[in-house]
């Protein structure tokens, strides 16, 4: 076996890009897939604990795992300060709490987005998630301008009689 951190991280990154490039709050990973990604990411983190990407991807794996590994969640949270993409990780941690049916905590985590620099992708999906948790329509006034996200399509607004 190799100890080259890039091998483990790159394998996990390729698979995670296919899984997490679009935001799907209903995505749940089958246990075998989550375990395989965990193994790659944990090995990557063991070989290079000062990296960022391995922790960031691990947050998404745990957010979408059928049964999250709380030890891994704690690992991500304890090393949060050194992460490069804090906003995307915050979104993953909020999604994890949503999947655990802890909507109050999920909303509190989303409230923390104002403390980190967030991409339009994160802001858009945070509003989608917040609307779902609050059982309300997406507030389009809270979405980033569409010209900064050319590949993103909003769902149509359908006005139905009450």
Coordinates of N, CA, C and O in Angstrom, one line a residue:
X1 N 0.8 -1.2 0.0 CA 0.0 0.0 0.0 C 0.8 1.2 0.0 O 1.9 1.3 0.6
X2 N 0.3 2.2 -0.6 CA 1.0 3.5 -0.7 C 0.7 4.4 0.5 O -0.3 4.2 1.1
X3 N 1.6 5.3 0.8 CA 1.3 6.3 1.8 C 1.2 7.7 1.2 O 1.2 8.7 1.9
X4 N 1.1 7.7 -0.1 CA 0.9 9.0 -0.9 C -0.5 9.5 -0.6 O -1.4 9.0 -1.1
X5 N -0.5 10.6 0.1 CA -1.8 11.2 0.5 C -2.7 11.5 -0.8 O -3.9 11.4 -0.8
X6 N -2.0 11.9 -1.8 CA -2.7 12.4 -3.0 C -3.5 11.2 -3.6 O -4.6 11.5 -4.2
X7 N -3.0 10.0 -3.5 CA -3.7 8.9 -4.1 C -5.1 8.7 -3.4 O -6.1 8.6 -4.0
X8 N -5.1 8.7 -2.1 CA -6.3 8.5 -1.3 C -7.3 9.6 -1.5 O -8.5 9.4 -1.7
X9 N -6.7 10.8 -1.4 CA -7.6 12.0 -1.5 C -8.2 12.1 -2.9 O -9.3 12.5 -3.1
X10 N -7.4 11.8 -3.9 CA -7.8 12.0 -5.3 C -8.9 11.0 -5.6 O -9.9 11.3 -6.3
X11 N -8.7 9.7 -5.2 CA -9.8 8.7 -5.4 C -11.1 9.1 -4.7 O -12.2 9.0 -5.3
X12 N -11.0 9.6 -3.5 CA -12.2 10.1 -2.8 C -12.8 11.3 -3.5 O -14.0 11.5 -3.6
X13 N -11.9 12.2 -3.9 CA -12.4 13.4 -4.6 C -13.2 13.1 -5.9 O -14.2 13.7 -6.1
X14 N -12.7 12.2 -6.7 CA -13.3 11.8 -7.9 C -14.7 11.3 -7.6 O -15.7 11.7 -8.2
X15 N -14.8 10.4 -6.7 CA -16.1 9.8 -6.3 C -17.0 10.8 -5.7 O -18.2 10.9 -6.0
X16 N -16.5 11.7 -4.8 CA -17.3 12.7 -4.2 C -17.8 13.7 -5.1 O -18.9 14.2 -5.0
X17 N -17.0 14.1 -6.1 CA -17.5 15.0 -7.1 C -18.7 14.5 -7.8 O -19.7 15.3 -8.1
X18 N -18.7 13.2 -8.1 CA -19.9 12.7 -8.8 C -21.1 12.7 -7.9 O -22.3 12.9 -8.3
X19 N -20.9 12.5 -6.6 CA -22.0 12.5 -5.6 C -22.5 13.8 -5.1 O -23.7 14.1 -5.0
X20 N -21.5 14.8 -4.9 CA -21.9 16.0 -4.2 C -21.8 17.3 -5.0 O -21.9 18.3 -4.4
X21 N -21.5 17.2 -6.3 CA -21.4 18.4 -7.1 C -22.7 19.1 -7.2 O -22.7 20.4 -7.4
X22 N -23.8 18.4 -7.2 CA -25.1 19.1 -7.1 C -25.7 18.8 -5.7 O -25.4 17.7 -5.1
X23 N -26.4 19.8 -5.1 CA -26.9 19.6 -3.8 C -28.3 18.9 -3.8 O -29.2 19.2 -4.5
X24 N -28.3 17.8 -3.1 CA -29.5 16.9 -3.0 C -29.7 16.6 -1.5 O -29.1 15.8 -1.0
X25 N -30.7 17.4 -0.9 CA -30.9 17.2 0.5 C -31.5 15.8 0.8 O -31.5 15.4 2.0
X26 N -31.9 15.0 -0.2 CA -32.4 13.7 0.1 C -31.4 12.6 -0.2 O -31.7 11.4 0.0
X27 N -30.2 13.0 -0.6 CA -29.2 12.0 -0.9 C -28.8 11.2 0.4 O -28.4 11.8 1.4
X28 N -28.8 9.9 0.3 CA -28.3 9.0 1.4 C -27.4 8.0 0.7 O -27.8 7.3 -0.2
X29 N -26.2 7.9 1.2 CA -25.3 6.9 0.7 C -25.5 5.5 1.3 O -25.7 5.4 2.5
X30 N -25.5 4.5 0.4 CA -25.5 3.2 0.9 C -24.3 2.9 1.8 O -23.2 3.5 1.6
X31 N -24.5 2.1 2.9 CA -23.4 1.9 3.9 C -22.1 1.5 3.2 O -21.0 2.0 3.6
X32 N -22.1 0.6 2.2 CA -20.8 0.2 1.6 C -20.1 1.3 1.0 O -18.9 1.4 1.0
X33 N -20.9 2.2 0.3 CA -20.2 3.3 -0.4 C -19.7 4.3 0.6 O -18.6 4.9 0.5
X34 N -20.5 4.6 1.7 CA -20.0 5.5 2.7 C -18.7 5.0 3.4 O -17.7 5.7 3.6
X35 N -18.7 3.7 3.7 CA -17.6 3.1 4.3 C -16.3 3.1 3.4 O -15.2 3.3 3.9
X36 N -16.5 2.9 2.1 CA -15.4 2.9 1.2 C -14.8 4.3 1.1 O -13.5 4.5 1.2
X37 N -15.6 5.4 1.1 CA -15.1 6.7 1.1 C -14.5 7.1 2.4 O -13.4 7.7 2.4
X38 N -15.1 6.7 3.5 CA -14.5 6.9 4.8 C -13.1 6.3 4.9 O -12.2 7.0 5.4
X39 N -12.9 5.1 4.4 CA -11.6 4.5 4.5 C -10.6 5.3 3.7 O -9.5 5.5 4.2
X40 N -10.9 5.7 2.5 CA -10.0 6.5 1.7 C -9.7 7.8 2.4 O -8.5 8.2 2.5
X41 N -10.7 8.5 2.9 CA -10.5 9.8 3.5 C -9.7 9.7 4.8 O -8.9 10.6 5.1
X42 N -10.0 8.7 5.6 CA -9.3 8.6 6.9 C -7.8 8.3 6.6 O -7.0 8.8 7.3
X43 N -7.6 7.5 5.6 CA -6.2 7.2 5.3 C -5.5 8.5 4.8 O -4.3 8.7 5.1
X44 N -6.2 9.2 4.0 CA -5.6 10.5 3.5 C -5.3 11.4 4.6 O -4.3 12.1 4.7
X45 N -6.3 11.5 5.6 CA -6.1 12.4 6.7 C -4.9 11.9 7.6 O -4.2 12.7 8.2
X46 N -4.8 10.6 7.8 CA -3.7 10.0 8.6 C -2.4 10.4 8.0 O -1.4 10.7 8.7
X47 N -2.3 10.3 6.7 CA -1.0 10.6 6.0 C -0.7 12.1 6.0 O 0.5 12.5 5.9
X48 N -1.7 12.9 5.9 CA -1.5 14.4 5.9 C -2.6 15.1 6.7 O -3.5 15.6 6.2
X49 N -2.4 15.1 8.0 CA -3.4 15.7 8.9 C -3.6 17.2 8.7 O -4.6 17.7 9.1
X50 N -2.7 17.9 8.1 CA -2.8 19.3 7.9 C -3.5 19.7 6.6 O -3.7 20.9 6.3
X51 N -4.0 18.8 5.8 CA -4.7 19.1 4.6 C -6.1 19.6 4.9 O -6.5 19.5 6.1
X52 N -6.8 20.0 3.9 CA -8.2 20.6 4.1 C -9.2 19.7 3.4 O -10.2 19.4 4.0
X53 N -8.9 19.3 2.2 CA -9.9 18.7 1.4 C -10.4 17.3 1.9 O -11.6 17.1 1.8
X54 N -9.6 16.6 2.5 CA -10.0 15.3 3.1 C -11.1 15.5 4.2 O -12.1 14.8 4.2
X55 N -10.9 16.5 5.0 CA -11.9 16.8 6.1 C -13.2 17.3 5.5 O -14.3 16.9 5.9
X56 N -13.0 18.2 4.5 CA -14.2 18.7 3.8 C -15.1 17.7 3.2 O -16.3 17.7 3.3
X57 N -14.4 16.7 2.5 CA -15.2 15.7 1.8 C -15.8 14.7 2.9 O -16.9 14.3 2.7
X58 N -15.0 14.5 3.9 CA -15.5 13.6 5.0 C -16.8 14.2 5.6 O -17.8 13.4 6.0
X59 N -16.9 15.5 5.7 CA -18.1 16.1 6.2 C -19.3 15.8 5.4 O -20.4 15.5 5.9
X60 N -19.1 15.8 4.0 CA -20.2 15.5 3.1 C -20.6 14.0 3.2 O -21.7 13.6 3.1
X61 N -19.6 13.1 3.3 CA -19.8 11.7 3.4 C -20.7 11.5 4.7 O -21.7 10.8 4.6
X62 N -20.3 12.0 5.8 CA -21.1 11.8 7.0 C -22.5 12.5 6.9 O -23.5 11.9 7.4
X63 N -22.6 13.6 6.2 CA -23.9 14.3 6.1 C -24.9 13.4 5.3 O -26.1 13.4 5.6
X64 N -24.3 12.6 4.4 CA -25.2 11.8 3.5 C -25.2 10.3 3.8 O -25.9 9.5 3.2
X65 N -24.4 9.9 4.8 CA -24.4 8.5 5.2 C -25.7 8.1 5.9 O -26.3 8.9 6.6
X66 N -26.1 6.8 5.6 CA -27.3 6.3 6.3 C -27.1 6.4 7.8 O -28.1 6.6 8.5
X67 N -25.9 6.1 8.2 CA -25.6 6.1 9.7 C -24.3 6.9 9.8 O -23.2 6.3 9.7
X68 N -24.4 8.2 10.2 CA -23.2 9.0 10.3 C -22.3 8.4 11.4 O -22.7 8.0 12.4
X69 N -21.0 8.6 11.2 CA -20.0 8.2 12.2 C -19.7 9.5 13.0 O -19.0 10.4 12.4
X70 N -20.2 9.6 14.2 CA -20.0 10.9 15.0 C -18.6 11.2 15.3 O -18.2 12.3 15.4
X71 N -17.7 10.1 15.4 CA -16.3 10.4 15.6 C -15.7 11.1 14.4 O -14.9 12.1 14.6
X72 N -16.1 10.8 13.2 CA -15.7 11.5 12.0 C -16.2 13.0 12.0 O -15.5 13.9 11.6
X73 N -17.4 13.1 12.4 CA -18.0 14.5 12.5 C -17.2 15.3 13.5 O -16.9 16.5 13.2
X74 N -16.9 14.8 14.6 CA -16.1 15.5 15.6 C -14.8 15.8 15.1 O -14.2 16.9 15.4
X75 N -14.2 14.9 14.3 CA -12.8 15.2 13.7 C -12.9 16.4 12.8 O -12.0 17.3 12.8
X76 N -13.9 16.5 11.9 CA -14.1 17.6 11.0 C -14.3 18.9 11.8 O -13.7 19.9 11.6
X77 N -15.1 18.8 12.8 CA -15.5 20.0 13.6 C -14.2 20.5 14.4 O -14.0 21.7 14.5
X78 N -13.4 19.6 14.9 CA -12.3 20.0 15.7 C -11.2 20.7 14.8 O -10.4 21.5 15.3
X79 N -11.2 20.3 13.5 CA -10.2 20.9 12.6 C -10.8 21.9 11.7 O -10.2 22.3 10.7
X80 N -12.0 22.4 12.0 CA -12.7 23.3 11.1 C -11.9 24.6 10.8 O -11.9 25.0 9.7
X81 N -11.2 25.1 11.8 CA -10.5 26.4 11.6 C -9.4 26.3 10.4 O -9.2 27.3 9.8
X82 N -8.9 25.1 10.2 CA -7.9 25.0 9.1 C -8.5 24.7 7.7 O -7.7 24.6 6.8
X83 N -9.8 24.5 7.6 CA -10.4 24.2 6.3 C -10.4 25.4 5.4 O -10.5 26.5 5.8
X84 N -10.2 25.0 4.1 CA -10.2 26.1 3.1 C -11.7 26.5 2.7 O -12.0 27.6 2.5
X85 N -12.5 25.5 2.5 CA -13.9 25.8 2.1 C -14.9 25.6 3.3 O -15.6 24.6 3.4
X86 N -14.8 26.5 4.2 CA -15.6 26.5 5.4 C -17.1 26.5 5.2 O -17.9 25.8 5.8
X87 N -17.5 27.4 4.2 CA -18.9 27.5 4.0 C -19.5 26.2 3.4 O -20.6 25.8 3.9
X88 N -18.9 25.6 2.5 CA -19.4 24.3 2.0 C -19.5 23.3 3.1 O -20.4 22.5 3.2
X89 N -18.5 23.3 4.0 CA -18.5 22.4 5.1 C -19.6 22.7 6.1 O -20.2 21.8 6.6
X90 N -19.8 24.0 6.3 CA -21.0 24.4 7.2 C -22.3 23.8 6.6 O -23.1 23.3 7.4
X91 N -22.4 23.9 5.3 CA -23.7 23.4 4.7 C -23.8 21.9 4.9 O -24.8 21.4 5.2
X92 N -22.7 21.2 4.8 CA -22.7 19.7 5.0 C -23.0 19.4 6.5 O -23.8 18.5 6.7
X93 N -22.5 20.2 7.4 CA -22.8 19.9 8.8 C -24.2 20.2 9.1 O -24.9 19.6 10.0
X94 N -24.8 21.2 8.5 CA -26.2 21.5 8.6 C -27.1 20.4 8.0 O -28.1 20.0 8.6
X95 N -26.7 19.9 6.9 CA -27.4 18.8 6.3 C -27.3 17.5 7.1 O -28.3 16.8 7.3
X96 N -26.2 17.3 7.8 CA -26.1 16.2 8.7 C -27.1 16.3 9.8 O -27.8 15.3 10.1
X97 N -27.2 17.4 10.4 CA -28.2 17.6 11.5 C -29.6 17.5 11.0 O -30.5 17.0 11.7
X98 N -29.9 18.0 9.7 CA -31.2 17.8 9.1 C -31.5 16.3 9.0 O -32.6 15.8 9.3
X99 N -30.6 15.5 8.5 CA -30.8 14.1 8.3 C -30.9 13.4 9.7 O -31.6 12.4 9.7
X100 N -30.4 14.0 10.7 CA -30.6 13.4 12.1 C -31.9 13.9 12.7 O -32.1 13.6 13.9
X101 N -32.6 14.6 11.9 CA -33.9 15.2 12.4 C -33.8 16.2 13.5 O -34.7 16.3 14.3
X102 N -32.6 16.9 13.5 CA -32.4 17.9 14.5 C -32.4 19.3 13.8 O -31.4 19.9 13.5
X103 N -33.7 19.7 13.4 CA -33.8 20.9 12.6 C -33.4 22.2 13.3 O -32.9 23.1 12.6
X104 N -33.6 22.2 14.6 CA -33.2 23.4 15.3 C -31.7 23.6 15.2 O -31.2 24.7 14.9
X105 N -30.9 22.5 15.4 CA -29.5 22.6 15.2 C -29.1 22.9 13.8 O -28.1 23.7 13.6
X106 N -29.8 22.3 12.8 CA -29.5 22.5 11.4 C -29.6 24.0 11.1 O -28.7 24.6 10.4
X107 N -30.7 24.7 11.6 CA -30.9 26.1 11.4 C -29.8 26.9 12.0 O -29.3 27.9 11.5
X108 N -29.4 26.5 13.2 CA -28.3 27.3 13.9 C -27.0 27.2 13.2 O -26.3 28.2 13.1
X109 N -26.7 26.0 12.6 CA -25.5 25.8 11.8 C -25.6 26.7 10.6 O -24.6 27.4 10.2
X110 N -26.7 26.7 9.9 CA -26.9 27.6 8.7 C -26.7 29.1 9.1 O -26.2 29.8 8.3
X111 N -27.2 29.4 10.3 CA -27.0 30.8 10.7 C -25.5 31.2 10.8 O -25.2 32.4 10.7
X112 N -24.7 30.2 11.0 CA -23.2 30.5 11.1 C -22.6 30.8 9.7 O -21.4 31.2 9.7
X113 N -23.3 30.7 8.6 CA -22.7 31.0 7.3 C -22.3 32.4 7.2 O -21.4 32.7 6.4
X114 N -23.0 33.3 7.9 CA -22.6 34.7 7.8 C -21.2 35.0 8.3 O -20.6 36.1 8.1
X115 N -20.6 34.1 9.1 CA -19.3 34.3 9.6 C -18.2 33.8 8.7 O -17.0 34.0 9.0
X116 N -18.5 33.2 7.6 CA -17.5 32.7 6.7 C -17.8 33.2 5.3 O -19.0 33.5 5.0
X117 N -16.8 33.2 4.5 CA -17.0 33.6 3.1 C -17.7 32.5 2.4 O -17.3 31.4 2.4
X118 N -18.9 32.8 1.7 CA -19.7 31.8 1.1 C -19.8 32.0 -0.4 O -20.0 33.2 -0.8
X119 N -19.8 30.9 -1.1 CA -20.0 31.0 -2.6 C -21.5 31.1 -2.9 O -22.3 30.9 -2.0
X120 N -21.8 31.5 -4.1 CA -23.2 31.6 -4.5 C -23.8 30.2 -4.4 O -25.0 30.1 -4.0
X121 N -23.1 29.2 -4.7 CA -23.6 27.8 -4.7 C -24.1 27.5 -3.2 O -25.1 26.9 -3.0
X122 N -23.2 27.8 -2.3 CA -23.6 27.6 -0.9 C -24.8 28.4 -0.4 O -25.7 27.9 0.2
X123 N -24.8 29.7 -0.8 CA -25.9 30.6 -0.4 C -27.2 30.1 -1.0 O -28.2 30.1 -0.3
X124 N -27.2 29.7 -2.2 CA -28.4 29.2 -2.9 C -28.9 28.0 -2.1 O -30.1 27.9 -1.8
X125 N -28.0 27.0 -1.9 CA -28.4 25.7 -1.3 C -28.8 25.9 0.1 O -29.6 25.1 0.7
X126 N -28.2 26.8 0.8 CA -28.5 27.1 2.2 C -30.0 27.6 2.3 O -30.7 27.2 3.2
X127 N -30.4 28.4 1.4 CA -31.8 28.9 1.3 C -32.7 27.8 1.0 O -33.8 27.7 1.6
X128 N -32.3 26.9 0.0 CA -33.2 25.8 -0.3 C -33.4 24.9 0.9 O -34.5 24.5 1.2
X129 N -32.3 24.7 1.6 CA -32.4 23.8 2.8 C -33.2 24.5 3.9 O -34.0 23.8 4.6
X130 N -32.9 25.7 4.1 CA -33.7 26.5 5.2 C -35.2 26.5 4.9 O -36.0 26.2 5.8
X131 N -35.5 26.7 3.6 CA -37.0 26.6 3.2 C -37.6 25.3 3.5 O -38.7 25.2 4.0
X132 N -36.8 24.2 3.2 CA -37.3 22.9 3.5 C -37.6 22.7 4.9 O -38.6 22.1 5.4
X133 N -36.6 23.0 5.8 CA -36.7 22.8 7.2 C -37.9 23.6 7.8 O -38.6 23.2 8.6
X134 N -38.0 24.9 7.3 CA -39.1 25.7 7.8 C -40.4 25.5 7.1 O -41.4 26.2 7.4
X135 N -40.4 24.5 6.2 CA -41.7 24.1 5.5 C -42.3 25.3 4.8 O -43.5 25.6 5.0
X136 N -41.5 26.0 4.0 CA -42.0 27.2 3.3 C -41.4 27.2 1.9 O -40.4 26.5 1.6
X137 N -41.9 28.0 1.0 CA -41.3 28.1 -0.3 C -39.9 28.8 -0.2 O -39.7 29.6 0.7
X138 N -39.1 28.6 -1.2 CA -37.8 29.3 -1.3 C -38.0 30.8 -1.5 O -38.9 31.2 -2.3
X139 N -37.4 31.6 -0.7 CA -37.5 33.0 -0.8 C -36.5 33.5 -1.8 O -35.3 33.6 -1.6
X140 N -37.0 33.8 -3.0 CA -36.1 34.1 -4.1 C -35.3 35.4 -3.9 O -34.2 35.6 -4.5
X141 N -35.8 36.2 -3.0 CA -35.0 37.5 -2.7 C -33.7 37.2 -1.9 O -32.8 38.0 -1.9
X142 N -33.6 36.0 -1.3 CA -32.5 35.6 -0.6 C -31.5 34.8 -1.4 O -30.4 34.4 -0.9
X143 N -31.8 34.6 -2.7 CA -30.9 33.8 -3.6 C -29.9 34.7 -4.2 O -30.2 35.9 -4.5
X144 N -28.7 34.2 -4.5 CA -27.7 35.0 -5.2 C -28.2 35.3 -6.6 O -29.1 34.7 -7.2
X145 N -27.6 36.4 -7.2 CA -28.0 36.7 -8.6 C -27.7 35.6 -9.6 O -26.6 35.0 -9.5
X146 N -28.6 35.3 -10.5 CA -28.4 34.1 -11.3 C -27.3 34.3 -12.3 O -26.7 33.3 -12.8
X147 N -26.8 35.5 -12.7 CA -25.8 35.6 -13.6 C -24.4 35.1 -13.1 O -23.5 34.8 -13.8
X148 N -24.4 34.9 -11.8 CA -23.1 34.3 -11.2 C -23.2 32.8 -11.1 O -22.2 32.2 -10.8
X149 N -24.3 32.3 -11.5 CA -24.5 30.8 -11.4 C -25.2 30.4 -12.7 O -26.4 30.0 -12.7
X150 N -24.6 30.4 -13.9 CA -25.2 30.2 -15.2 C -25.8 28.8 -15.3 O -26.8 28.7 -16.1
X151 N -25.3 27.8 -14.7 CA -25.9 26.5 -14.9 C -27.0 26.1 -13.9 O -27.4 24.9 -13.9
X152 N -27.4 27.0 -13.1 CA -28.4 26.7 -12.1 C -29.8 27.1 -12.6 O -29.9 28.2 -13.0
X153 N -30.7 26.2 -12.5 CA -32.1 26.5 -12.9 C -33.0 26.4 -11.7 O -32.9 25.5 -10.9
X154 N -33.7 27.5 -11.5 CA -34.7 27.6 -10.4 C -35.9 26.7 -10.8 O -36.3 26.7 -11.9
X155 N -36.5 26.1 -9.8 CA -37.8 25.5 -10.1 C -38.9 26.5 -10.4 O -38.8 27.7 -9.9
X156 N -39.8 26.2 -11.3 CA -40.8 27.2 -11.6 C -41.7 27.5 -10.4 O -41.9 26.7 -9.5
X157 N -42.2 28.7 -10.4 CA -43.2 29.1 -9.4 C -44.6 28.8 -10.0 O -44.9 29.3 -11.1
X158 N -45.3 28.1 -9.3 CA -46.7 27.7 -9.7 C -47.6 28.2 -8.7 O -47.6 27.9 -7.5
X159 N -48.5 29.2 -9.1 CA -49.5 29.7 -8.2 C -50.7 28.9 -8.3 O -51.4 28.9 -9.4
X160 N -51.1 28.2 -7.3 CA -52.3 27.4 -7.3 C -53.3 28.1 -6.4 O -53.0 28.8 -5.5
X161 N -54.6 27.9 -6.8 CA -55.7 28.6 -6.0 C -55.7 27.9 -4.6 O -55.4 26.8 -4.5
X162 N -56.0 28.8 -3.6 CA -56.0 28.3 -2.3 C -57.3 27.7 -1.9 O -58.4 28.0 -2.2

